[in-house]
Coordinates of C-alpha atoms and ligand atoms in Angstrom, one line a residue:
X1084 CA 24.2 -30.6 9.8
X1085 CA 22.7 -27.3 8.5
X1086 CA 19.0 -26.7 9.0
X1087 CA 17.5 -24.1 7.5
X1088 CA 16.0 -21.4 9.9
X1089 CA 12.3 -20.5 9.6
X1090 CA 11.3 -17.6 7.0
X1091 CA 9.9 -14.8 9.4
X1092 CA 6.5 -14.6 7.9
X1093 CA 6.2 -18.5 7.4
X1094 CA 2.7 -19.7 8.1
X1095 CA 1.6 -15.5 8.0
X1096 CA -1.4 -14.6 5.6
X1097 CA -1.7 -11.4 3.9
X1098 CA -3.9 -9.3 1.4
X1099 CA -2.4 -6.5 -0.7
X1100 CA -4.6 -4.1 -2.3
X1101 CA -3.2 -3.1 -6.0
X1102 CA -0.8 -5.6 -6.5
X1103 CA 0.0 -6.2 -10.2
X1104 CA 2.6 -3.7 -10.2
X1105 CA 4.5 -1.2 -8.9
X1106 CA 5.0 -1.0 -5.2
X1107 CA 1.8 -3.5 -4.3
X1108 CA 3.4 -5.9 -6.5
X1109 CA 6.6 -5.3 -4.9
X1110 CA 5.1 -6.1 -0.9
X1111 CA 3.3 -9.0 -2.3
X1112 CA 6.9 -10.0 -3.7
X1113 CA 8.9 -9.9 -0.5
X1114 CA 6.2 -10.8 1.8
X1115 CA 5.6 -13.8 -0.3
X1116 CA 9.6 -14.1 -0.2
X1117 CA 9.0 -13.9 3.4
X1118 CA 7.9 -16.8 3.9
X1119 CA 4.3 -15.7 3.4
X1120 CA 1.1 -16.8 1.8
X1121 CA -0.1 -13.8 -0.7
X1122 CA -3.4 -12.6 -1.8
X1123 CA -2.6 -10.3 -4.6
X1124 CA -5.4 -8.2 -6.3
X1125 CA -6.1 -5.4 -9.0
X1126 CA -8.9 -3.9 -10.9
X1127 CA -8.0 -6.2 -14.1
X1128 CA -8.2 -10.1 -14.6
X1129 CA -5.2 -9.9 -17.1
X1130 CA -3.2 -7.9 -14.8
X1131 CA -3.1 -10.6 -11.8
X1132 CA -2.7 -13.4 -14.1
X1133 CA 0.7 -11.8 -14.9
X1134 CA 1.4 -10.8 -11.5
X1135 CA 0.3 -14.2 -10.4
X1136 CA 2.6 -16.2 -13.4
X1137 CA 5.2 -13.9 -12.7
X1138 CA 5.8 -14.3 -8.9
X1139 CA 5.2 -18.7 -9.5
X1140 CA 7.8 -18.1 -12.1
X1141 CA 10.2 -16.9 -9.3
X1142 CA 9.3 -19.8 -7.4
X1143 CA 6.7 -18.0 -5.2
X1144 CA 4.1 -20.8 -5.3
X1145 CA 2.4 -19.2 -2.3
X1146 CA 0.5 -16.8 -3.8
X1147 CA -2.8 -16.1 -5.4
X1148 CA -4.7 -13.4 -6.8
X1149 CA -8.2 -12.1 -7.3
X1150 CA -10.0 -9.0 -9.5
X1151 CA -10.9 -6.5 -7.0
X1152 CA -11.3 -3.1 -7.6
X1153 CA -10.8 -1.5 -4.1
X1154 CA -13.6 1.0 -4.3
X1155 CA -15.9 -1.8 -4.3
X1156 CA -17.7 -3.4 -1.4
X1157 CA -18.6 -6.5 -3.0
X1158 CA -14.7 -6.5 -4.5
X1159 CA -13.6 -6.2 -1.4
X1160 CA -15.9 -8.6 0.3
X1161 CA -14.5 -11.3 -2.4
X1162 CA -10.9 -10.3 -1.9
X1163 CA -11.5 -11.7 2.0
X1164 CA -13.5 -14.4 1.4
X1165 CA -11.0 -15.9 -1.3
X1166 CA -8.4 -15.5 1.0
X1167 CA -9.8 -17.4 3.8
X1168 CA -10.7 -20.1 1.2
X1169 CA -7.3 -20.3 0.1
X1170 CA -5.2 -19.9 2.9
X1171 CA -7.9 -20.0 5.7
X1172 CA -7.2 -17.0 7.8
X1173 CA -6.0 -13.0 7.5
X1174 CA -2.5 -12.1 9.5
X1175 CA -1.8 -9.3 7.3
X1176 CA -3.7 -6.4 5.2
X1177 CA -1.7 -3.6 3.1
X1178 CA -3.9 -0.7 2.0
X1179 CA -2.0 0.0 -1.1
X1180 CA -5.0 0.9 -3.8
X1181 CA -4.7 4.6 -4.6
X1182 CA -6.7 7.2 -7.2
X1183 CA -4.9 10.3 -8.7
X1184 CA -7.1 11.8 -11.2
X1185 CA -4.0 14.8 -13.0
X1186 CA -4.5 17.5 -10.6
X1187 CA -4.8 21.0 -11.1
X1188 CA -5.7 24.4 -9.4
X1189 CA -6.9 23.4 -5.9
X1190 CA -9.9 25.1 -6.4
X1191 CA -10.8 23.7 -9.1
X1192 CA -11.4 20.4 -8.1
X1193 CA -14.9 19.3 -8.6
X1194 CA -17.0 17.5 -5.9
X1195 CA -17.1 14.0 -8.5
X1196 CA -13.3 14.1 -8.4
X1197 CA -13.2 14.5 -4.3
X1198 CA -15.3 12.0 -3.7
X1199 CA -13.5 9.6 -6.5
X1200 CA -10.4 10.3 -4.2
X1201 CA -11.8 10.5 -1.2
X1202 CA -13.5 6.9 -1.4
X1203 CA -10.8 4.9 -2.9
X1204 CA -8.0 6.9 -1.0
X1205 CA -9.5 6.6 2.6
X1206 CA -13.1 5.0 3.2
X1207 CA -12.4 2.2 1.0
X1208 CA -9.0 2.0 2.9
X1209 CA -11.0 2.2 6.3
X1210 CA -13.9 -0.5 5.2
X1211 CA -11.3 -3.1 4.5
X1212 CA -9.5 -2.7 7.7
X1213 CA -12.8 -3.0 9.9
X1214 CA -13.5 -5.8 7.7
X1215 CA -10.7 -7.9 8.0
X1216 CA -10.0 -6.7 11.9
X1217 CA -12.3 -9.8 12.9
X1218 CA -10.1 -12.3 11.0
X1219 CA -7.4 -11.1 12.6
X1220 CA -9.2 -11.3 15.9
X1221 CA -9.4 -15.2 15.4
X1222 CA -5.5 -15.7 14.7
X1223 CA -4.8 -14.0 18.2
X1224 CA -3.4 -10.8 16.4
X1225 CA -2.3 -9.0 13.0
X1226 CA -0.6 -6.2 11.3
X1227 CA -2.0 -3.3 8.8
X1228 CA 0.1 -1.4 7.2
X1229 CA -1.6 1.8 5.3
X1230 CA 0.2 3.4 2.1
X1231 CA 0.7 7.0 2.7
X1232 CA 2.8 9.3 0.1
X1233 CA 5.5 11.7 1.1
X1234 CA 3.2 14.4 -0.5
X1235 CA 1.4 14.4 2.7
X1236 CA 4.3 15.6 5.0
X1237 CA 6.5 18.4 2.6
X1238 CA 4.1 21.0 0.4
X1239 CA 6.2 21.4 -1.9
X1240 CA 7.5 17.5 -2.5
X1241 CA 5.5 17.1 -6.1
X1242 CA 4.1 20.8 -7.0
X1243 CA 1.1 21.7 -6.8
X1244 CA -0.1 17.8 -4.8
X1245 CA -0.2 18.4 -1.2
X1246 CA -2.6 20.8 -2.0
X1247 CA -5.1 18.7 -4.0
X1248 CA -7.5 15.8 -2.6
X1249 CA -4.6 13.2 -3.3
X1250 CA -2.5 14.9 -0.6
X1251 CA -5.2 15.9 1.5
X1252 CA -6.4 11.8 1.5
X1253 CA -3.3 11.2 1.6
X1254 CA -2.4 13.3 4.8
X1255 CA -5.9 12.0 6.5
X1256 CA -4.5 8.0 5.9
X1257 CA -1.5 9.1 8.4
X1258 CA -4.4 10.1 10.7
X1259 CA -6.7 6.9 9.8
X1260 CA -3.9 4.9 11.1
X1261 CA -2.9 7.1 14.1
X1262 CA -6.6 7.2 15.1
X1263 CA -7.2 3.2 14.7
X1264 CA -4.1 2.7 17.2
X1265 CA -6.0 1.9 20.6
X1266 CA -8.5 -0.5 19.2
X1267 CA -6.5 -2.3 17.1
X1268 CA -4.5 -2.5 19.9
X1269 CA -6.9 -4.1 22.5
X1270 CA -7.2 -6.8 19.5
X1271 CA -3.6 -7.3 19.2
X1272 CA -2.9 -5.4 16.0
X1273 CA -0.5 -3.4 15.2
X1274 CA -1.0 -0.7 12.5
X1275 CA 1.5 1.4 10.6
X1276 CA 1.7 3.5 7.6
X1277 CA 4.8 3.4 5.0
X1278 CA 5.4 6.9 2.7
X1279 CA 7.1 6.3 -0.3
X1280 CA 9.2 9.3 -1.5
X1281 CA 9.8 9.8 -5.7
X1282 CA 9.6 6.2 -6.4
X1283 CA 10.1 4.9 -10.2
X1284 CA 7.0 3.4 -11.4
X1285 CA 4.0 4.2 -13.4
X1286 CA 1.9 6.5 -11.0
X1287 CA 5.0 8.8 -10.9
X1288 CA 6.4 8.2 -14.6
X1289 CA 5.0 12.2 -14.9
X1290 CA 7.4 13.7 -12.6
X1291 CA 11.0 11.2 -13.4
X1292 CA 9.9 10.9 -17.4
X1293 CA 10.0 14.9 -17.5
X1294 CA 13.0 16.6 -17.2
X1295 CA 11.7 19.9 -15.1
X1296 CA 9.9 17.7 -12.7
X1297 CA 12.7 15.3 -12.4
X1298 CA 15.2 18.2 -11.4
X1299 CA 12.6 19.9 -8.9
X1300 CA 12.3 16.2 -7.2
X1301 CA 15.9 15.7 -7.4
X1302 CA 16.9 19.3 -5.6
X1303 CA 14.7 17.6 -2.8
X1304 CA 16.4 14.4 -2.2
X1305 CA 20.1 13.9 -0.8
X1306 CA 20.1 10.4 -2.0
X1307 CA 20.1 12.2 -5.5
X1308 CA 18.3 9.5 -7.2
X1309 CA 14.3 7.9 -7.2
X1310 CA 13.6 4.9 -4.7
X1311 CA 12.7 1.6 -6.3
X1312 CA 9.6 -0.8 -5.6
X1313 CA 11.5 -3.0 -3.6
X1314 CA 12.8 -0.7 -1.2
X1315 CA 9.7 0.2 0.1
X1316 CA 8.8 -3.2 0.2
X1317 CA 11.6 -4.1 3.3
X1318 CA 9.6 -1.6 4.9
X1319 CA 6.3 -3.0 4.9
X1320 CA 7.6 -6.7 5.2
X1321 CA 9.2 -5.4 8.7
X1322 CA 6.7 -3.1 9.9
X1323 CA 4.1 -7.2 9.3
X1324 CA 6.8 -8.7 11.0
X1325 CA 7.4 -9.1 14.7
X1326 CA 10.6 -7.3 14.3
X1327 CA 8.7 -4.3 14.8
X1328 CA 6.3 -5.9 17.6
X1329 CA 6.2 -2.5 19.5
X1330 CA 5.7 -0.4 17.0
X1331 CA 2.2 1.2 16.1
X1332 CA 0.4 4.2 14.9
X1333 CA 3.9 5.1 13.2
X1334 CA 4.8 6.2 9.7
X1335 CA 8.3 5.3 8.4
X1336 CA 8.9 7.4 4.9
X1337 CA 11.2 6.0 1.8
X1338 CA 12.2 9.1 0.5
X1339 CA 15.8 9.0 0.0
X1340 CA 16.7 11.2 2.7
X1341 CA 13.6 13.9 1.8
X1342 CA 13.5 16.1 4.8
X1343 CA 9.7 16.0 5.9
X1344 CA 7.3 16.4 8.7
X1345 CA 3.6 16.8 9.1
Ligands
NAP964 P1 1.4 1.9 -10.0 O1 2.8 1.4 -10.3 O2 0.8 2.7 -11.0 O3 0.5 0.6 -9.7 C1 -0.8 0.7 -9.4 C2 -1.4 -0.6 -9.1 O4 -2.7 -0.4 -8.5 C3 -1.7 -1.5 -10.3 O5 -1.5 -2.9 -9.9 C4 -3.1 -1.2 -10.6 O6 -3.7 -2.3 -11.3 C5 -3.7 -1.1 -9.2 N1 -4.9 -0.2 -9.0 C6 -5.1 1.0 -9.4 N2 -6.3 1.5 -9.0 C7 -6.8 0.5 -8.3 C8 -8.0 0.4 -7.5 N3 -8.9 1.3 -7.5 N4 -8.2 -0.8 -6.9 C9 -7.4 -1.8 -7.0 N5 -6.2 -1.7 -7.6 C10 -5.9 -0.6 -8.3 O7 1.4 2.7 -8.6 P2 2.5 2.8 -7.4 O8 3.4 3.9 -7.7 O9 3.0 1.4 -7.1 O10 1.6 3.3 -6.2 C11 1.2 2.5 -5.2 C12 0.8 3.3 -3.9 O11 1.9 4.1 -3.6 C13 -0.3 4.3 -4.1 O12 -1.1 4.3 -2.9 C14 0.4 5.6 -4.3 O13 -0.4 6.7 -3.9 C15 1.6 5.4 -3.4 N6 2.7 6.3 -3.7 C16 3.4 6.1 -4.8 C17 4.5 7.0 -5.1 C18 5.4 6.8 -6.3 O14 6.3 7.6 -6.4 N7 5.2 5.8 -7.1 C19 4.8 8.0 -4.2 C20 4.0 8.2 -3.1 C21 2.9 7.3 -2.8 P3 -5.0 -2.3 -12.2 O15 -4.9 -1.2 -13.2 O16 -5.2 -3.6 -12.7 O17 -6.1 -1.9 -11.2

């Protein structure tokens, strides 16, 4: 007789920051697929009903979602306290949630468009971790995985973006989670950070809809081509998983082959 092995996230909980679409909806999606239970979010109420009929509609019944708008303490404060009411614990937190106001001449960013950046990008990233690090605590463990961007490692991976508060929070996120390593660590959790290359969604639509942009990127990746949702996805569903039990304070980058360092 055949019996069916266990999913490797089965009986796992996990929040994903900006999960309606694009890559966050893409982790929920495989995590969920996983084996599991899913706490999508995003700024709009409309936007996680989709998400949330869409993934039921795949047959993904353990999932739910919430508004939460990740610069927002009380947001954020909801997103964990629904969570535990609905699946009664935290295992897993992705810190997906990003702000990219268009960027322009490094110098001539103003201090309202740092901060924007700065608090969504990394604080906000940072006050969700501490708060959910006792939650973990209580289930004897967990994983975080932070989302970093391949703009951080190459200057010249999107023109004119590693030089800009995106790729500067960006770049400090790699360092959030290297810095986090030994106290998470006493607490048994693990945390890694995941650096999407060029990948085809809206936040990038600017450089792959345009022609110029599209050929600069491309001259940069072997793989010739831009990386899809769910291929970044694998890598955050391993890196929650125990397959990667001894790994933290890393950074694995889907970049098709981009040549990058930091
Ligand atoms: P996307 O397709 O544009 O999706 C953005 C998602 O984030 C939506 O669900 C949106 O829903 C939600 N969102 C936006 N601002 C939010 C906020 N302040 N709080 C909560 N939710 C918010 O973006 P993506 O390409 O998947 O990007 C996801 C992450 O990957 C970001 O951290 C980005 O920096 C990083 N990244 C992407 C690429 C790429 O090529 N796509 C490359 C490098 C790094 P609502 O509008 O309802 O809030």
């Amino acid at each position: 007789m055949m019996t069916s092995l266990p999913k490797k996230l089965e009986g796992k909980v996990a929040i994903v920051t900006a999960s309606t679409e694009g890559i966050g909806y893409a982790v929920a999606k495989r995590l969920a697929e996983d084996g599991a239970s899913v706490m999508i979010s995003s700024r709009r109420q409309k936007k996680v009903d989709e998400a949330v009929a869409k993934l039921k509609s795949e047959n993904l019944t353990n999932v739910k979602g919430v508004v939460c708008h990740a610069g927002k303490e009380d947001h954020r404060n909801y997103l964990i306290e629904e969570t535990l009411r609905s699946f009664g614990g935290i295992d897993m937190l992705v810190c997906n949630a990003a702000s990219n106001p268009s960027p322009g001449p490094f110098f001539d960013t103003t201090e309202e468009a740092w901060d924007k950046v700065f608090h969504v990008n990394l604080k906000s990233a940072f006050l969700l971790i501490k708060a959910v690090i006792p939650y973990m605590e209580k289930r004897g463990g967990g994983s975080i995985v932070t989302v970093s961007s391949v703009v951080a490692h190459r200057t010249d991976a999107v023109p004119g973006v590693h030089a800009s508060a995106y790729g500067i929070s960006k770049i400090s996120l790699i360092g959030l989670t290297k810095a986090l390593v030994p106290e998470c660590a006493a607490k048994n959790i693990r945390i890694n950070c995941m650096s999407p290359g060029v990948i085809e969604t809206r936040f990038s639509e600017v450089i792959w809809k345009n022609s110029f942009a599209n050929k600069n990127a491309m001259a940069l990746i072997p793989m010739k081509r831009l990386g899809q949702s769910s291929e970044c996805a694998g890598v955050v569903s391993f890196l929650c998983s125990d397959d990667s039990s001894y790994i933290s304070g890393e950074t694995i980058i889907v970049g098709g082959g981009m040549s990058c360092r930091l």
